[in-house]
PDB file of C-alpha atoms (C1' of nucleotides) in Angstrom:
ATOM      1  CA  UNK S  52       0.000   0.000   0.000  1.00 38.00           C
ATOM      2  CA  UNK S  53       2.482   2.871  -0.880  1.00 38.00           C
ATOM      3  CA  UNK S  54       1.352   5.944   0.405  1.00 36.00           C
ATOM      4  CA  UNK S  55       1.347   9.513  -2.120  1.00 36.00           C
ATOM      5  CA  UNK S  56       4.085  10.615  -0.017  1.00 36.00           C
ATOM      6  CA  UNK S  57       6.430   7.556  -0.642  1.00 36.00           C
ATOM      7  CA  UNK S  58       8.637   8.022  -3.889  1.00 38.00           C
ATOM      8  CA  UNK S  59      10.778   4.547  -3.107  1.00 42.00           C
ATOM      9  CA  UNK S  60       8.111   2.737  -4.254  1.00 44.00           C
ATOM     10  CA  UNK S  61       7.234   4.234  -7.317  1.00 50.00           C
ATOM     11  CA  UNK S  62      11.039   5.536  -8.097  1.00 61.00           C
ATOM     12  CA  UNK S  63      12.101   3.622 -11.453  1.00 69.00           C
ATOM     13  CA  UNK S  64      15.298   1.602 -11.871  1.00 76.00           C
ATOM     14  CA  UNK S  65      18.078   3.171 -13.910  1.00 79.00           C
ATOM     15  CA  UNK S  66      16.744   3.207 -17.423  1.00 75.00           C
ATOM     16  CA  UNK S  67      19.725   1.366 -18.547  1.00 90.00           C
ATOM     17  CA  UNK S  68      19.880  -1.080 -16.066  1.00 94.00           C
ATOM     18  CA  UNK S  69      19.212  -3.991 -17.875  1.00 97.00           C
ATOM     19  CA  UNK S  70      21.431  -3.437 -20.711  1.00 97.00           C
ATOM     20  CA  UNK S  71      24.730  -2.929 -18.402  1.00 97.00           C
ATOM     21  CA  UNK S  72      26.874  -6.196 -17.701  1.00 97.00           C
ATOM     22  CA  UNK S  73      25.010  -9.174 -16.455  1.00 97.00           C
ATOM     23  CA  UNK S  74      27.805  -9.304 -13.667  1.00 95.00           C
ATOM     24  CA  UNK S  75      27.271  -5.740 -12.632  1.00 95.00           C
ATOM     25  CA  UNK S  76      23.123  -6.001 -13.123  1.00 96.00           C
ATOM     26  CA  UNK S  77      22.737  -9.715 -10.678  1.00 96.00           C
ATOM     27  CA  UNK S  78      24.276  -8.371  -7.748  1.00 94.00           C
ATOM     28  CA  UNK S  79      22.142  -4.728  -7.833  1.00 94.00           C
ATOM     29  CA  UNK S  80      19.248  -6.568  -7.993  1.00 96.00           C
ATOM     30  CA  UNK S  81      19.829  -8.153  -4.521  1.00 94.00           C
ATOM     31  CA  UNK S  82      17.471  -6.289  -2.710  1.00 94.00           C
ATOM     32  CA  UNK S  83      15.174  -4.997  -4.758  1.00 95.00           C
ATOM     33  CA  UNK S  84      11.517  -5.418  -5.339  1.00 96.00           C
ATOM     34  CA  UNK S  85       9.663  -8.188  -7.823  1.00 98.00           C
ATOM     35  CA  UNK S  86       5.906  -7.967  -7.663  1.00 97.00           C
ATOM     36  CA  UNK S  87       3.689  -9.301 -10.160  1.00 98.00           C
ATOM     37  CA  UNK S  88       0.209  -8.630  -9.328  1.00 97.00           C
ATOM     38  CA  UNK S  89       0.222  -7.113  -6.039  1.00 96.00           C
ATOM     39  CA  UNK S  90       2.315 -10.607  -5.122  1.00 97.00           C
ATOM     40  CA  UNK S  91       5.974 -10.911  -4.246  1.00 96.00           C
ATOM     41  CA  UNK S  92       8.887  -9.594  -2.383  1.00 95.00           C
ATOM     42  CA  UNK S  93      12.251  -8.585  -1.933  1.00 95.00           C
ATOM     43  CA  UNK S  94      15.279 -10.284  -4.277  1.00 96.00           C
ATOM     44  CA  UNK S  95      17.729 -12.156  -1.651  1.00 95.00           C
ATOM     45  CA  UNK S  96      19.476 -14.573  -4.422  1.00 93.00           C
ATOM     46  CA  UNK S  97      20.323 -14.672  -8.020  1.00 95.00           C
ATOM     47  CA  UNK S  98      23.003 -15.729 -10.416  1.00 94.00           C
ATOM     48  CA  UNK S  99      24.612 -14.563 -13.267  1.00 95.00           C
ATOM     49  CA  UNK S 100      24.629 -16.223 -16.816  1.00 96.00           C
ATOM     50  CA  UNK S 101      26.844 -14.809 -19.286  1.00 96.00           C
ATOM     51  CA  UNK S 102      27.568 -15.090 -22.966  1.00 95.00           C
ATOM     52  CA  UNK S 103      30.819 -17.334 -22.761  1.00 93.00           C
ATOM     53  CA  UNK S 104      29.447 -19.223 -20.042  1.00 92.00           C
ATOM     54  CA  UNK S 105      29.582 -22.993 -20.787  1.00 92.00           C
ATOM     55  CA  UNK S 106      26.629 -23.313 -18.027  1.00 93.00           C
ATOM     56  CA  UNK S 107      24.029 -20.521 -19.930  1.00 96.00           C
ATOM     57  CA  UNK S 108      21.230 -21.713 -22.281  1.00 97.00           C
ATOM     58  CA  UNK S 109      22.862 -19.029 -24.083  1.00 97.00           C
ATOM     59  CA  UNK S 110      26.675 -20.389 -24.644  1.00 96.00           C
ATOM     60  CA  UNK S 111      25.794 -22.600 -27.619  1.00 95.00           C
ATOM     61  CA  UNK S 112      23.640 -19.864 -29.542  1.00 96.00           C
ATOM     62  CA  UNK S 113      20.030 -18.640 -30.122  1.00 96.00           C
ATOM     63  CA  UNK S 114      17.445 -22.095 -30.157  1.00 97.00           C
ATOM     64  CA  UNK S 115      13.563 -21.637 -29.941  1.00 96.00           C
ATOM     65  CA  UNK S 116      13.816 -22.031 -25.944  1.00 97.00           C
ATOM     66  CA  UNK S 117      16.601 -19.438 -25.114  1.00 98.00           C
ATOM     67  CA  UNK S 118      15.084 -16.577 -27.937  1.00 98.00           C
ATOM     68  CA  UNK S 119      14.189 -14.167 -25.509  1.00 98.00           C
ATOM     69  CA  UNK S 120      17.613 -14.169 -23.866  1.00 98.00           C
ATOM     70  CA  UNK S 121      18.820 -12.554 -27.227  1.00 98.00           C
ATOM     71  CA  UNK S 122      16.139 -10.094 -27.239  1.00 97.00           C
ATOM     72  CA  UNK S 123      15.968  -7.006 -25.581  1.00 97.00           C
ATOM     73  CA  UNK S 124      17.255  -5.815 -22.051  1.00 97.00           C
ATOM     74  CA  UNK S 125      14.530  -5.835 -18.822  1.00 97.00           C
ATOM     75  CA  UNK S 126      12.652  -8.857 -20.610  1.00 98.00           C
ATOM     76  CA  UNK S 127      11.867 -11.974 -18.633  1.00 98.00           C
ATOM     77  CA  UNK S 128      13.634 -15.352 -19.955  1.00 98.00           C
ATOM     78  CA  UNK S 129      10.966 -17.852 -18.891  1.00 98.00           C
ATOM     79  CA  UNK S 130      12.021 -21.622 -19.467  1.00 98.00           C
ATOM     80  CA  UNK S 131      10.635 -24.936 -18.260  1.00 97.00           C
ATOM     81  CA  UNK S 132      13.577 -26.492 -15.820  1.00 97.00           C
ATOM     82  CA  UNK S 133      13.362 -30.504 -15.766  1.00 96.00           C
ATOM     83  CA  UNK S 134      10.326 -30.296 -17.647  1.00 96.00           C
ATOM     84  CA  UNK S 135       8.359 -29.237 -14.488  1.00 96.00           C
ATOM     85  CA  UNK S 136       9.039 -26.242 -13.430  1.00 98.00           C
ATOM     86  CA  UNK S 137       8.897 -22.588 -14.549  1.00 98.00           C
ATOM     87  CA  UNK S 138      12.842 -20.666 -13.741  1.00 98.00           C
ATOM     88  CA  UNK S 139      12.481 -16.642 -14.388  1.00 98.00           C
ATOM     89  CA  UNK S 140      15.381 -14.909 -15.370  1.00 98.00           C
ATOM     90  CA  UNK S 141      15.897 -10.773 -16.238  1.00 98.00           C
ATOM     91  CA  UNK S 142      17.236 -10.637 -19.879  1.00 98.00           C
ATOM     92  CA  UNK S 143      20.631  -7.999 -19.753  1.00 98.00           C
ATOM     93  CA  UNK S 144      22.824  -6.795 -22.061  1.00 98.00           C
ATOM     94  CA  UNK S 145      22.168  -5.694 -25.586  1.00 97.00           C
ATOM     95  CA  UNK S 146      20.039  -7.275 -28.091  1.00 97.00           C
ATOM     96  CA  UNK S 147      21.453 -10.254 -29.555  1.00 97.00           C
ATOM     97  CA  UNK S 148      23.418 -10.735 -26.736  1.00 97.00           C
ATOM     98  CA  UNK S 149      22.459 -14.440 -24.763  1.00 97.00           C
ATOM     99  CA  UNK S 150      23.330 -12.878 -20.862  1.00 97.00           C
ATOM    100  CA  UNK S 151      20.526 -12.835 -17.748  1.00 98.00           C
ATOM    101  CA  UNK S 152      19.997 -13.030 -14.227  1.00 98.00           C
ATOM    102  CA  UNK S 153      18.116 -16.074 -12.857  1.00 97.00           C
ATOM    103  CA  UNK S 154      16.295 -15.242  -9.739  1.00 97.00           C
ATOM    104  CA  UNK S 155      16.343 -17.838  -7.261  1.00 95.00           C
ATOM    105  CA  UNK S 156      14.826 -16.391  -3.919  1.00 95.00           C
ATOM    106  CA  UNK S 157      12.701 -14.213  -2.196  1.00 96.00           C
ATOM    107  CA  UNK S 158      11.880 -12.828   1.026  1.00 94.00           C
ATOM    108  CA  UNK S 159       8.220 -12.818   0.519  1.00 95.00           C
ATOM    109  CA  UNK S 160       6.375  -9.869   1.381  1.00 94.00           C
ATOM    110  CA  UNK S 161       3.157  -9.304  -0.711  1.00 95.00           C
ATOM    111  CA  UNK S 162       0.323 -11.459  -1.043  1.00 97.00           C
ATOM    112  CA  UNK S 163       1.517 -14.560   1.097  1.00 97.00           C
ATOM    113  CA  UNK S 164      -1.885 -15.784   1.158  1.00 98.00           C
ATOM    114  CA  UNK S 165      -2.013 -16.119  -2.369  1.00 98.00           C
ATOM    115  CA  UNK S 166       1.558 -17.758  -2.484  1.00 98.00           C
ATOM    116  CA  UNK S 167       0.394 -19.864   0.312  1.00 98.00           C
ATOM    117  CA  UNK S 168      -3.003 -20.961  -1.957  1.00 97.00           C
ATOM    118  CA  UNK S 169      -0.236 -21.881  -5.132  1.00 98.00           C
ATOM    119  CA  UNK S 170       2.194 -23.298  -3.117  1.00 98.00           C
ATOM    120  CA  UNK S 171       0.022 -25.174  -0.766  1.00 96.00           C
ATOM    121  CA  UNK S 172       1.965 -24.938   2.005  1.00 95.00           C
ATOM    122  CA  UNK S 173       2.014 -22.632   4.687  1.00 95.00           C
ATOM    123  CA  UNK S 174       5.565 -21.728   5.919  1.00 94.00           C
ATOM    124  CA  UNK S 175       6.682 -18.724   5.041  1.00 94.00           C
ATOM    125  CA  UNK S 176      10.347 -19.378   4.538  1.00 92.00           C
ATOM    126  CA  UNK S 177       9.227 -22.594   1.777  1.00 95.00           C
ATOM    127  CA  UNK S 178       6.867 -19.955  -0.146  1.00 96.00           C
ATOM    128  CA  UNK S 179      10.055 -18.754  -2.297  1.00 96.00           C
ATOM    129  CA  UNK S 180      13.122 -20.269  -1.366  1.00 95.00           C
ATOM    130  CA  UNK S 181      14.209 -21.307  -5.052  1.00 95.00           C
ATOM    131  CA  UNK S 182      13.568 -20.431  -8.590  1.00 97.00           C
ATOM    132  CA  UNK S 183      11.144 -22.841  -9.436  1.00 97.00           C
ATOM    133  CA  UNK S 184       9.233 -22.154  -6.234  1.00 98.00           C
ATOM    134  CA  UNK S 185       8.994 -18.584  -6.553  1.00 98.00           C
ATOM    135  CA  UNK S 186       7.494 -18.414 -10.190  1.00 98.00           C
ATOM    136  CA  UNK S 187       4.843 -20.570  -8.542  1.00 98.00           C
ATOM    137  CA  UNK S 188       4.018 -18.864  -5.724  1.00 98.00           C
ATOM    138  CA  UNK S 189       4.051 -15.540  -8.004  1.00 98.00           C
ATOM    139  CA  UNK S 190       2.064 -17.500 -10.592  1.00 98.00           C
ATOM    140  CA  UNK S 191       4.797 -17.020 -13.142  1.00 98.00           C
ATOM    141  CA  UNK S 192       4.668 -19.134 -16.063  1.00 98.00           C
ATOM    142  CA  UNK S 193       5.813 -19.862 -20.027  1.00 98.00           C
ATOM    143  CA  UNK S 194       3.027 -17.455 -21.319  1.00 98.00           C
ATOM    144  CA  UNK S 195       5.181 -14.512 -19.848  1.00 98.00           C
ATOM    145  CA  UNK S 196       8.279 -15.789 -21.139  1.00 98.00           C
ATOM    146  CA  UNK S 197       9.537 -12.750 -23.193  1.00 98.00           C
ATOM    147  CA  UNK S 198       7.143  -9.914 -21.140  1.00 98.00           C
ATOM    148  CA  UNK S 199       8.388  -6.117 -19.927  1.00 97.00           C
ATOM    149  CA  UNK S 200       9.872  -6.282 -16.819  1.00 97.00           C
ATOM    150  CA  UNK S 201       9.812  -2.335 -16.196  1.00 94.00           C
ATOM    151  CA  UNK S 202       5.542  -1.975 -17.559  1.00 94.00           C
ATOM    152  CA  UNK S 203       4.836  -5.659 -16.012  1.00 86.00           C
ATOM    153  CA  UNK S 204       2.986  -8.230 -15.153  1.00 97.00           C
ATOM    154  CA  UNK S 205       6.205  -8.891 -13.605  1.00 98.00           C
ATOM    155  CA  UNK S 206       8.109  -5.765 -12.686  1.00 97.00           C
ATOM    156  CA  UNK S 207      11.599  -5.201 -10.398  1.00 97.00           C
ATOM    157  CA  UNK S 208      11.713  -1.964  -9.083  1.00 93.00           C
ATOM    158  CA  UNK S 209      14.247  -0.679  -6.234  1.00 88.00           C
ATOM    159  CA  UNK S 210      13.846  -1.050  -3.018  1.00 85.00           C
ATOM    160  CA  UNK S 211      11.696   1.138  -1.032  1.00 82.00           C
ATOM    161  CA  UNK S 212      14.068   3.940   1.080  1.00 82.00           C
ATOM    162  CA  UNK S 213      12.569   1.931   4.538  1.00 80.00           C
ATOM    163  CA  UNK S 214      13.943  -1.260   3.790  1.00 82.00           C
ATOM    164  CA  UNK S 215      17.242  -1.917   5.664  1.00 80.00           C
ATOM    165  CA  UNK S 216      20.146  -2.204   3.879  1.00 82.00           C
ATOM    166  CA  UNK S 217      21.611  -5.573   2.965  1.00 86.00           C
ATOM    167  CA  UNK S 218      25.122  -7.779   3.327  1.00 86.00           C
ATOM    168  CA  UNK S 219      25.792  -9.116   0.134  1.00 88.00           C
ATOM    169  CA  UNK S 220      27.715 -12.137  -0.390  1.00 86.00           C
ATOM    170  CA  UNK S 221      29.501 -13.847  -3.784  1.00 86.00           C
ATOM    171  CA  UNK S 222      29.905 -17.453  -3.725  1.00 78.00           C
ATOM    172  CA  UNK S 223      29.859 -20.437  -6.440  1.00 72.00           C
ATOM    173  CA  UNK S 224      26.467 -21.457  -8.231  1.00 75.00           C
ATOM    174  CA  UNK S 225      24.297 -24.006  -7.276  1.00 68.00           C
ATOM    175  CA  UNK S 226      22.942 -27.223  -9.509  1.00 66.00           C
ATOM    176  CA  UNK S 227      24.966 -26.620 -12.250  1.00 73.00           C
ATOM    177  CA  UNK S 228      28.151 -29.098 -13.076  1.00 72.00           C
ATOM    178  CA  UNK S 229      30.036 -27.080 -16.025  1.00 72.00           C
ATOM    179  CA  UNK S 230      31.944 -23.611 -14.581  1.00 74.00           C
ATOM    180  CA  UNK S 231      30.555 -24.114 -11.271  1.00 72.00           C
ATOM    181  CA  UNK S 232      33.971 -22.294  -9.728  1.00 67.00           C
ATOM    182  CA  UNK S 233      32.425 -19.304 -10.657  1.00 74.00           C
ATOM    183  CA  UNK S 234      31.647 -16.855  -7.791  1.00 73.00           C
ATOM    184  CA  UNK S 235      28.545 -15.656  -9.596  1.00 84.00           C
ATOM    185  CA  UNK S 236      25.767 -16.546  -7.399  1.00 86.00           C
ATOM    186  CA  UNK S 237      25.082 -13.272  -5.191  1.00 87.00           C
ATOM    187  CA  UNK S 238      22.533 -13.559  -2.107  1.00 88.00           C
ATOM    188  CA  UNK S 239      21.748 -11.473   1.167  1.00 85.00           C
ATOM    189  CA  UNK S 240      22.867 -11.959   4.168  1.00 71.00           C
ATOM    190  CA  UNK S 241      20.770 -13.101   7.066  1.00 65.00           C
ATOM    191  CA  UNK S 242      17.572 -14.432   5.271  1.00 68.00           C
ATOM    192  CA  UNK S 243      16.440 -17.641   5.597  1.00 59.00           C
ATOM    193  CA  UNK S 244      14.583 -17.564   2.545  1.00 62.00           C
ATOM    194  CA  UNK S 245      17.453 -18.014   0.357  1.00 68.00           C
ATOM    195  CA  UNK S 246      17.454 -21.672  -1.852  1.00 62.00           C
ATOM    196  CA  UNK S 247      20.706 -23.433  -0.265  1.00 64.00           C
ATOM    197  CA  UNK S 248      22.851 -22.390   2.712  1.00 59.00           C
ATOM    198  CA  UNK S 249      26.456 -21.277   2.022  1.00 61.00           C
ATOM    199  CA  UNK S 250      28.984 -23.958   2.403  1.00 59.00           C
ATOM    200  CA  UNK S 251      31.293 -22.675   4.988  1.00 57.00           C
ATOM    201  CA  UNK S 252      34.538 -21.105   3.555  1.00 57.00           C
ATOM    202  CA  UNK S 253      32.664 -20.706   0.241  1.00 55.00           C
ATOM    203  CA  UNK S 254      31.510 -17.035   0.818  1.00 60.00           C
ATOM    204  CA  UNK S 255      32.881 -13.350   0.250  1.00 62.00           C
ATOM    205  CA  UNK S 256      31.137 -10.253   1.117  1.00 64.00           C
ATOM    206  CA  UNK S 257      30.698  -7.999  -1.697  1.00 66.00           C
ATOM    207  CA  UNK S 258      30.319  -4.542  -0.995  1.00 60.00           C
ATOM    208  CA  UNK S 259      26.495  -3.543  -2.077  1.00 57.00           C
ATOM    209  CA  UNK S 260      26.292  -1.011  -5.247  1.00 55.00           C
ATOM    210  CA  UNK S 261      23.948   1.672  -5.171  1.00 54.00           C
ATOM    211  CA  UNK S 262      21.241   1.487  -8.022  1.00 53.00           C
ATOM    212  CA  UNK S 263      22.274   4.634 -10.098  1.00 54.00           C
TER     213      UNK S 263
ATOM    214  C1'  DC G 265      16.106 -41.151 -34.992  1.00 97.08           C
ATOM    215  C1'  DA G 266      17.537 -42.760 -29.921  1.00 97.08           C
ATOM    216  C1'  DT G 267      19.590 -41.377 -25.921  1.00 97.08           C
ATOM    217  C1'  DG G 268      21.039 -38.624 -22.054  1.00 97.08           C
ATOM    218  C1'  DG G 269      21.452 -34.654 -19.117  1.00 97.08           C
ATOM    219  C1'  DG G 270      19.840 -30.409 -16.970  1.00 97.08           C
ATOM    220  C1'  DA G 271      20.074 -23.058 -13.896  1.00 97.08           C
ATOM    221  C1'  DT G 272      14.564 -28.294  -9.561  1.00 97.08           C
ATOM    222  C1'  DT G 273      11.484 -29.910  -6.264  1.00 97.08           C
ATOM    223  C1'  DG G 274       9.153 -32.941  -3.117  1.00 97.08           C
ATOM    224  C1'  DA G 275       8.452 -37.514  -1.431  1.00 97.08           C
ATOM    225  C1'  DC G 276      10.591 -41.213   0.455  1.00 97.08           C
ATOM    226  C1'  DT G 277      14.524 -44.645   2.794  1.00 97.08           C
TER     227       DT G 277
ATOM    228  C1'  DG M 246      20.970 -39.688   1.811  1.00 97.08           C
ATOM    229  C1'  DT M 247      18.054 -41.491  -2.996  1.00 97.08           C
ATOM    230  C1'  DC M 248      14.813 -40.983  -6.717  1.00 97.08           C
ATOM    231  C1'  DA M 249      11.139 -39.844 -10.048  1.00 97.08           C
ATOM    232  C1'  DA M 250       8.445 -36.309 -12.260  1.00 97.08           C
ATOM    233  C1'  DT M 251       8.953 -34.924 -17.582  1.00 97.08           C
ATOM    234  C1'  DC M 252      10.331 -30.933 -21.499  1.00 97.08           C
ATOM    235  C1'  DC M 253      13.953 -28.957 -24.413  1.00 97.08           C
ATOM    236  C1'  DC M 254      17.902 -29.548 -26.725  1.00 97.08           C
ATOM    237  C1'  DA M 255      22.685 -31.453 -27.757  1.00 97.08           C
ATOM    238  C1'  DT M 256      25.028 -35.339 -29.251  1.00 97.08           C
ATOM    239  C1'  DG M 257      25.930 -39.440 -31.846  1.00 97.08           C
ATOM    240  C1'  DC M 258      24.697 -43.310 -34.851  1.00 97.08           C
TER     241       DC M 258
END
DNA sequence: CATGGGATTGACT
DNA sequence: GTCAATCCCATGC
């Protein structure tokens, strides 16, 4: 419920966000906002996917499931994961360009009766603690696979001025076997909604960058 | 054309 | 800890 006199809510990420690096764009999204519908919460884990990575749909070229990811900047990449589930990622970098951001947890804020209706289950660290669990709970699917992430359904906007900062840590991917040295999966420190605990010795903190 | 693996999850031993 | 659910795509014959 943002109040007239609240401009964190309604500010607008950088208009050129999306197109910047996919290694500078995954770790300033910790933190911020994904809604779709009046249902979500804040970012707290993603990873980064880029073009001569051996473990992106993109690394071996355009196909029929990765097409978005070559389209435009601040797109959704919807694909189905193990032929089950529905994985979100934010399309970066320019056009024709395979590089995105898969989202992989939130702290849910929004709507947690409706995520606890999809989800049927009631706990509110299981309502989006993973990628495939969160596009359920936010009712994210194939049929938005390619859709505006800045004029929705789904839309990431900054976090509001009242939310506390966060610690952000860098640390290797998860369920992935080729590259997985790669300190590219980002998450927030101190939220148990995030998909996997850090192996011990496995983290870095990573000082936060401002979204400007 | 057949096969195998994957950016996962939940149920079960 | 193991395993099955089941779609897209890469690989190899």
């Amino acid at each position: 419920m943002p109040s007239p006199h609240s401009s964190a809510t309604t500010r607008a990420l950088p208009a050129d966000l999306f197109s910047r690096s996919v290694h500078e764009v995954a770790p300033a999204l910790i933190g911020a906002a994904l809604l779709v519908d009046g249902v979500g919460g804040r970012i707290v884990e993603v990873e980064a996917y880029d073009r001569e990575d051996p473990a992106s749909h993109g690394y071996r070229g355009r196909t029929e499931r990765n097409a978005s990811m070559f389209g435009p900047p601040g797109r959704a990449y919807v694909y189905r994961s193990y032929g089950i589930h529905a994985l979100l990622n934010a399309v970066t970098e320019d056009e024709g360009i395979g590089a995105a951001v898969l989202i992989r947890a939130l702290e849910p804020l929004e709507g947690l009766d409706r995520m606890r209706e999809r989800r049927g289950l009631e706990r509110r660290e299981d309502l989006c603690s993973g990628p495939g669990k969160l596009t359920q709970a936010l009712g994210i699917d194939l049929d938005l696979n390619g859709s505006d992430l800045v004029t929705g359904p789904i839309t990431i906007e900054p976090p509001p001025a009242d939310w506390p900062p966060i610690e952000l840590f860098a640390g290797p991917r998860i369920g992935i076997t080729k590259a997985a040295e790669l300190p590219w999966r980002f998450s927030a420190a101190g939220f148990r909604s995030v998909s996997k605990p850090w192996p011990p010795g496995l983290r870095d903190t990573v000082a936060p960058r401002a979204l400007s």
